Amino acid sequence: MTSTDSIVTTLTPSQQANLHLLLQASNFLARTLQQQPALVSELIESERLASSLQQGFSDPLAQTADLSEQQAFALLRQYRNASLSRILAADILQLQPITASLSQVSALADCLINSAYHWAYQQLSALHGTPLDQQGQPMPLLILGMGKLGGRELNFSSDIDLIFTYPANGEIAGSRRPLEYQQFFTKLGQKLIAALHQVTADGFCYRVDMRLRPFGESGPLVLSFAALEDYYQEQGREWERYAMLKARVLNPDPCHSVELTALLKPFIYRRYIDYSAIESLRRMKQLIEQENRRRNRRDNIKLGAGGIREVEFIVQTLQLIRGGRIPSLQQASILLAFKALRTEGILDAASATMLEQDYLWLRRVEQALQGMEDKQTQTLPTDPEQQQMLLTALQRPDWSTLTAEIEQAMQRIHSQFKQVIEPEQQLEAEEISLGRLLWDSELPSTELAEQLDWLDSEQAEQLVAQLQQFKQDCQRRSVGPRGRDYLAKLIPRLLHWLEQQQASTAVLSRILGVFRQIVTRTAYLELLFENPPALQQLVLLCAQSGWLAEHLARYPMLLDELIDPAQLYQVANKDDYRDRLRLYLLRVPEDDLELLMESLRQFKQAQQLRIAAADISGVLPLMKVSDHLTWLAEVIIEQLVELAWQQMTERFGLPAGASQQDKGFAVIGYGKLGGLELGYGSDLDLVFVHQCQSQAPTSGERAIDSLQFYLKLVQRILHLSTTRTNSGVLYEIDTRLRPSGNSGLLAIHIDTYQQYLQQEAWTWEHQALVRARLIVGSPALSARFTGIRQQILSQPRELVKLQQEVRDMRQKLRQHHGADSTDVKHSVGGIVDLEFISQYLVLAYGAQHAELYQYSDNIRILEAAAQVGLISPQQAEQLAEAYQLLRGVGHRATLMPAMQSNLQHSNEQRLVLLRQAVNQAWQQWLNDEPAGMVP
């Protein structure tokens, strides 16, 4: 009787049932229990088994010294087999989810690799001495785990893919025969591989695959950091980027592993949206499919259609495309990547959840398959005995039920795969034949122009000439083969959509302006090719707005916004903008100021693009455009204040009387921002106030005067906003409306602000106060500002003098701008006349009617004037209509100059009447000299 048999005779019926189930599901378990019979009692007792797995894994060589190679190899293999048996038993007895099993298999590999590494390092150091780093500490050989090991989702019987690297070259001093670090670490790598890979009487630990290292099998076994960096910068290929996604340092230390991770990151992730990943992974997928056909692989749950590899391709493609812009996607673990893709909205929650569940089901099948014989296989067995073994491990009733479940999961995965990886449905050949002819043909332009039946002959010849000129420009520039290939595909599609839109040559000119900026940046050409809706949106937006075309050409990263038309035209509110900005900045490391500033600008541009798209498409009513532009500016100012405050307090501590909750600081918006009337290119008129009374030092180690703190705080805010980065300026900020203008302090005490307005301010400064609002500030400062504004605007004034001063200021503006009759802002009966009328009414009658200064925007001031009887409801309605129509013309002047003239022309008669009404109101209230007829 064997020792195993004697144990079995003492088992309870339930324990015997468990043991029977385990032996029926895995020959590997049967062999291991024969070799290590003491394991039997542990594996069949569920609570004991679960407790053992929760304790994790410990170094099997830690408690022994001076082990021979034979002893070390035996201990590693015995520990490996026993630990894998525990994990497999827990799977078969359904004591844990597959996620726990994958994590445990990976943790075991980490443990054994590190155990073998430390043993081998000690052995070689005793023989040759120890390589030292610049700090005089033992220099490590860093081990990069690739693939599923790197992602902590290793298969039960997987190969392990490793790359070896060390920090720097040198020579071991003090040894009899000097040894280069390269030689030492090569010997160490070889010894480590043998400890894991070599087959002994106890089996093996892991089959070690080193082919992912630079230069593959022909390359050196180990490389220094510098050599590794040179290789990936100069020779790294797309498939190596894909592989490096899952790279993880298995033996991290506080210093060198951080340096290695930082070294590899720029190779893996691009800071732009990188659609080159799709084409690269398509080619890899095609090679796998060819290999499958060659080897006649069937029923392979990893490499077949809808298999595990396709899930990996889906996730890792999306990581490569967007990971450079969204740090949360930079995950080696596919499960953490799923979570990030859901959170960022790149995969919708339902699709991501289904994909993850199907992936985990296939991984569970794979785990059971490999656990049967401890062999790396993903092919479903054809042998009835092995089929029954798999059914037992997965606790499924029959083979047809199991295969149906697998097939359904793989079909769902393949459907998702096609959406992400496979090419979009191509346009029919005849639909793009014209475009191919125009792009490829050497025929005279007059003959080619005859093919463009949606344009007259002159326009058609212009279009062909533009296209030929663009092609010549590309030939003179450094457009690589991939760029030329994508242009050859894109231009015919572009011409198809131009024909569909019956677009003019002006539209092609705008789009080619965008293309000229991106022809040497293939990623953007790939984006437009991989996303036909994005190309359609580009045509639509460029057809409607030259401003948008210039904006897209200046900032090509905005092309990413065209991918999802539903989101592009989605109208937000102020809270939405705040939430969007918060989520957007979560992607940015807090200590990366340059990226933070760039991200703020990209966010503003992306949101302005959405507002403009909704504007020109009619989704957003004209009078709401300024509201959205104002809300966007407000949430960005809030963020600027918060960022500047954090940076200042980290450096200097808190100023006297302030806290993180109450900064004692406020931002007042004047002009268009204060009046909720921002345009697309508006500057921000801002005044900064504080309530700090003390010159006491701040609370930090590098203390400064508290009043100086607030000056530096404003300077920081201005720097964050006005510094020009790759994405331009965030907002130009004008601070000249502060007390004493350019000669005044940037940050002033609220008492000084009040005193200035009471005693020194000019009438035009009181006019400006009508359109002022507190944008950011504590409740206390907000109440204080409201009180000051109310006090100033409610002062009694001499009407004749006020009229003269308002007229004089109006005349100065008109002379400065040299407005003609077509200028909707400064000409007679224009926007400024309306603004001055409402400001005059507030200053003249605020003492009697508090309703007049409750709001800072012109429309509500006019409504209030009607409510208190200063003007009739009809006149208020007429002036409000004039203001709305004039501002609408102004918005269109920015986005669509041609449409502006059309808008003016279509409303010409109404505009004349309304501007006459504005001029009549001016004469009524400001008693002007005759100004001539309104145009």
Short mmCIF file of N, CA and C in Angstrom, two decimals, residues 237-246 264-282 284 312-326 329-331 337 341 346 420-421 523:
data_model
loop_
_atom_site.label_atom_id
_atom_site.label_comp_id
_atom_site.label_asym_id
_atom_site.label_seq_id
_atom_site.Cartn_x
_atom_site.Cartn_y
_atom_site.Cartn_z
N ARG A 237 10.14 48.08 -33.32
CA ARG A 237 9.06 47.89 -34.30
C ARG A 237 7.70 47.89 -33.61
N GLU A 238 6.66 47.97 -34.45
CA GLU A 238 5.31 48.10 -33.89
C GLU A 238 4.95 46.91 -33.00
N TRP A 239 5.33 45.70 -33.42
CA TRP A 239 4.96 44.53 -32.61
C TRP A 239 5.67 44.58 -31.26
N GLU A 240 6.84 45.23 -31.22
CA GLU A 240 7.55 45.35 -29.94
C GLU A 240 6.86 46.36 -29.03
N ARG A 241 6.27 47.39 -29.61
CA ARG A 241 5.44 48.29 -28.80
C ARG A 241 4.28 47.51 -28.18
N TYR A 242 3.65 46.69 -29.01
CA TYR A 242 2.53 45.87 -28.54
C TYR A 242 2.97 44.96 -27.39
N ALA A 243 4.15 44.34 -27.55
CA ALA A 243 4.65 43.45 -26.51
C ALA A 243 4.99 44.22 -25.23
N MET A 244 5.57 45.41 -25.39
CA MET A 244 5.99 46.20 -24.23
C MET A 244 4.82 46.75 -23.41
N LEU A 245 3.63 46.74 -24.01
CA LEU A 245 2.45 47.17 -23.24
C LEU A 245 2.34 46.42 -21.92
N LYS A 246 2.72 45.15 -21.93
CA LYS A 246 2.52 44.31 -20.75
C LYS A 246 3.82 44.08 -19.97
N LEU A 264 11.28 53.29 -20.99
CA LEU A 264 10.49 52.53 -21.96
C LEU A 264 9.20 53.24 -22.36
N LYS A 265 8.66 54.07 -21.48
CA LYS A 265 7.33 54.65 -21.69
C LYS A 265 7.19 55.42 -23.01
N PRO A 266 8.15 56.29 -23.38
CA PRO A 266 7.98 57.03 -24.64
C PRO A 266 7.93 56.14 -25.87
N PHE A 267 8.58 54.97 -25.81
CA PHE A 267 8.52 54.05 -26.94
C PHE A 267 7.14 53.42 -27.07
N ILE A 268 6.52 53.12 -25.93
CA ILE A 268 5.24 52.40 -25.95
C ILE A 268 4.08 53.32 -26.31
N TYR A 269 4.05 54.47 -25.65
CA TYR A 269 2.88 55.36 -25.78
C TYR A 269 3.27 56.64 -26.51
N ARG A 270 2.41 57.05 -27.44
CA ARG A 270 2.58 58.31 -28.14
C ARG A 270 1.68 59.36 -27.50
N ARG A 271 2.12 60.61 -27.49
CA ARG A 271 1.32 61.66 -26.85
C ARG A 271 0.13 62.08 -27.72
N TYR A 272 0.09 61.59 -28.97
CA TYR A 272 -1.04 61.90 -29.82
C TYR A 272 -1.91 60.65 -29.98
N ILE A 273 -3.06 60.83 -30.58
CA ILE A 273 -3.94 59.70 -30.86
C ILE A 273 -3.27 58.87 -31.96
N ASP A 274 -2.97 57.62 -31.70
CA ASP A 274 -2.07 56.83 -32.54
C ASP A 274 -2.81 55.67 -33.21
N TYR A 275 -3.35 55.95 -34.39
CA TYR A 275 -4.10 54.91 -35.10
C TYR A 275 -3.20 53.97 -35.89
N SER A 276 -1.88 54.21 -35.87
CA SER A 276 -0.99 53.27 -36.54
C SER A 276 -1.07 51.89 -35.90
N ALA A 277 -1.51 51.85 -34.63
CA ALA A 277 -1.60 50.56 -33.93
C ALA A 277 -2.57 49.61 -34.62
N ILE A 278 -3.64 50.15 -35.17
CA ILE A 278 -4.66 49.28 -35.77
C ILE A 278 -4.08 48.50 -36.93
N GLU A 279 -3.41 49.22 -37.86
CA GLU A 279 -2.88 48.55 -39.04
C GLU A 279 -1.83 47.53 -38.65
N SER A 280 -1.00 47.88 -37.67
CA SER A 280 0.04 46.97 -37.21
C SER A 280 -0.56 45.69 -36.64
N LEU A 281 -1.58 45.83 -35.80
CA LEU A 281 -2.19 44.66 -35.19
C LEU A 281 -3.00 43.85 -36.20
N ARG A 282 -3.53 44.52 -37.20
CA ARG A 282 -4.19 43.77 -38.28
C ARG A 282 -3.20 42.83 -38.96
N MET A 284 -0.47 41.61 -37.72
CA MET A 284 -0.14 40.52 -36.80
C MET A 284 -1.25 39.48 -36.80
N GLU A 312 -7.28 40.34 -26.37
CA GLU A 312 -6.04 41.08 -26.09
C GLU A 312 -5.80 42.13 -27.17
N PHE A 313 -6.05 41.78 -28.42
CA PHE A 313 -5.87 42.75 -29.50
C PHE A 313 -6.81 43.95 -29.33
N ILE A 314 -8.06 43.68 -28.99
CA ILE A 314 -9.02 44.78 -28.82
C ILE A 314 -8.53 45.75 -27.75
N VAL A 315 -8.22 45.20 -26.59
CA VAL A 315 -7.84 46.05 -25.46
C VAL A 315 -6.52 46.76 -25.74
N GLN A 316 -5.55 46.04 -26.24
CA GLN A 316 -4.23 46.63 -26.40
C GLN A 316 -4.17 47.60 -27.58
N THR A 317 -5.01 47.40 -28.59
CA THR A 317 -5.12 48.38 -29.66
C THR A 317 -5.62 49.71 -29.10
N LEU A 318 -6.68 49.65 -28.30
CA LEU A 318 -7.23 50.88 -27.72
C LEU A 318 -6.24 51.52 -26.75
N GLN A 319 -5.46 50.70 -26.05
CA GLN A 319 -4.43 51.25 -25.18
C GLN A 319 -3.36 51.99 -25.99
N LEU A 320 -2.90 51.38 -27.08
CA LEU A 320 -1.86 52.01 -27.89
C LEU A 320 -2.36 53.27 -28.55
N ILE A 321 -3.61 53.26 -29.00
CA ILE A 321 -4.16 54.42 -29.69
C ILE A 321 -4.25 55.62 -28.75
N ARG A 322 -4.75 55.39 -27.55
CA ARG A 322 -5.10 56.50 -26.67
C ARG A 322 -4.27 56.59 -25.40
N GLY A 323 -3.43 55.58 -25.15
CA GLY A 323 -2.72 55.54 -23.88
C GLY A 323 -1.80 56.71 -23.63
N GLY A 324 -1.24 57.29 -24.72
CA GLY A 324 -0.36 58.43 -24.53
C GLY A 324 -1.09 59.65 -24.00
N ARG A 325 -2.39 59.76 -24.33
CA ARG A 325 -3.18 60.90 -23.88
C ARG A 325 -3.94 60.60 -22.60
N ILE A 326 -4.14 59.31 -22.29
CA ILE A 326 -4.94 58.94 -21.12
C ILE A 326 -4.12 57.99 -20.26
N LEU A 329 -4.99 54.39 -18.98
CA LEU A 329 -4.98 53.22 -19.87
C LEU A 329 -3.64 52.50 -19.88
N GLN A 330 -2.65 53.09 -19.26
CA GLN A 330 -1.31 52.51 -19.28
C GLN A 330 -1.22 51.40 -18.23
N GLN A 331 -1.87 50.31 -18.53
CA GLN A 331 -1.98 49.17 -17.61
C GLN A 331 -1.41 47.92 -18.27
N ALA A 337 -7.10 47.35 -17.53
CA ALA A 337 -7.34 48.10 -18.77
C ALA A 337 -8.82 48.13 -19.10
N LEU A 341 -10.97 51.51 -19.69
CA LEU A 341 -11.71 51.73 -20.93
C LEU A 341 -13.19 52.04 -20.65
N ILE A 346 -14.40 54.77 -23.56
CA ILE A 346 -13.89 54.32 -24.86
C ILE A 346 -14.60 53.05 -25.29
N VAL A 420 -13.50 46.89 -33.78
CA VAL A 420 -12.32 47.65 -33.37
C VAL A 420 -11.17 47.48 -34.35
N ILE A 421 -10.90 46.25 -34.76
CA ILE A 421 -9.67 45.94 -35.50
C ILE A 421 -9.87 45.90 -37.00
N ALA A 523 -0.19 59.54 -38.18
CA ALA A 523 -1.23 59.11 -37.23
C ALA A 523 -2.56 59.78 -37.53
#
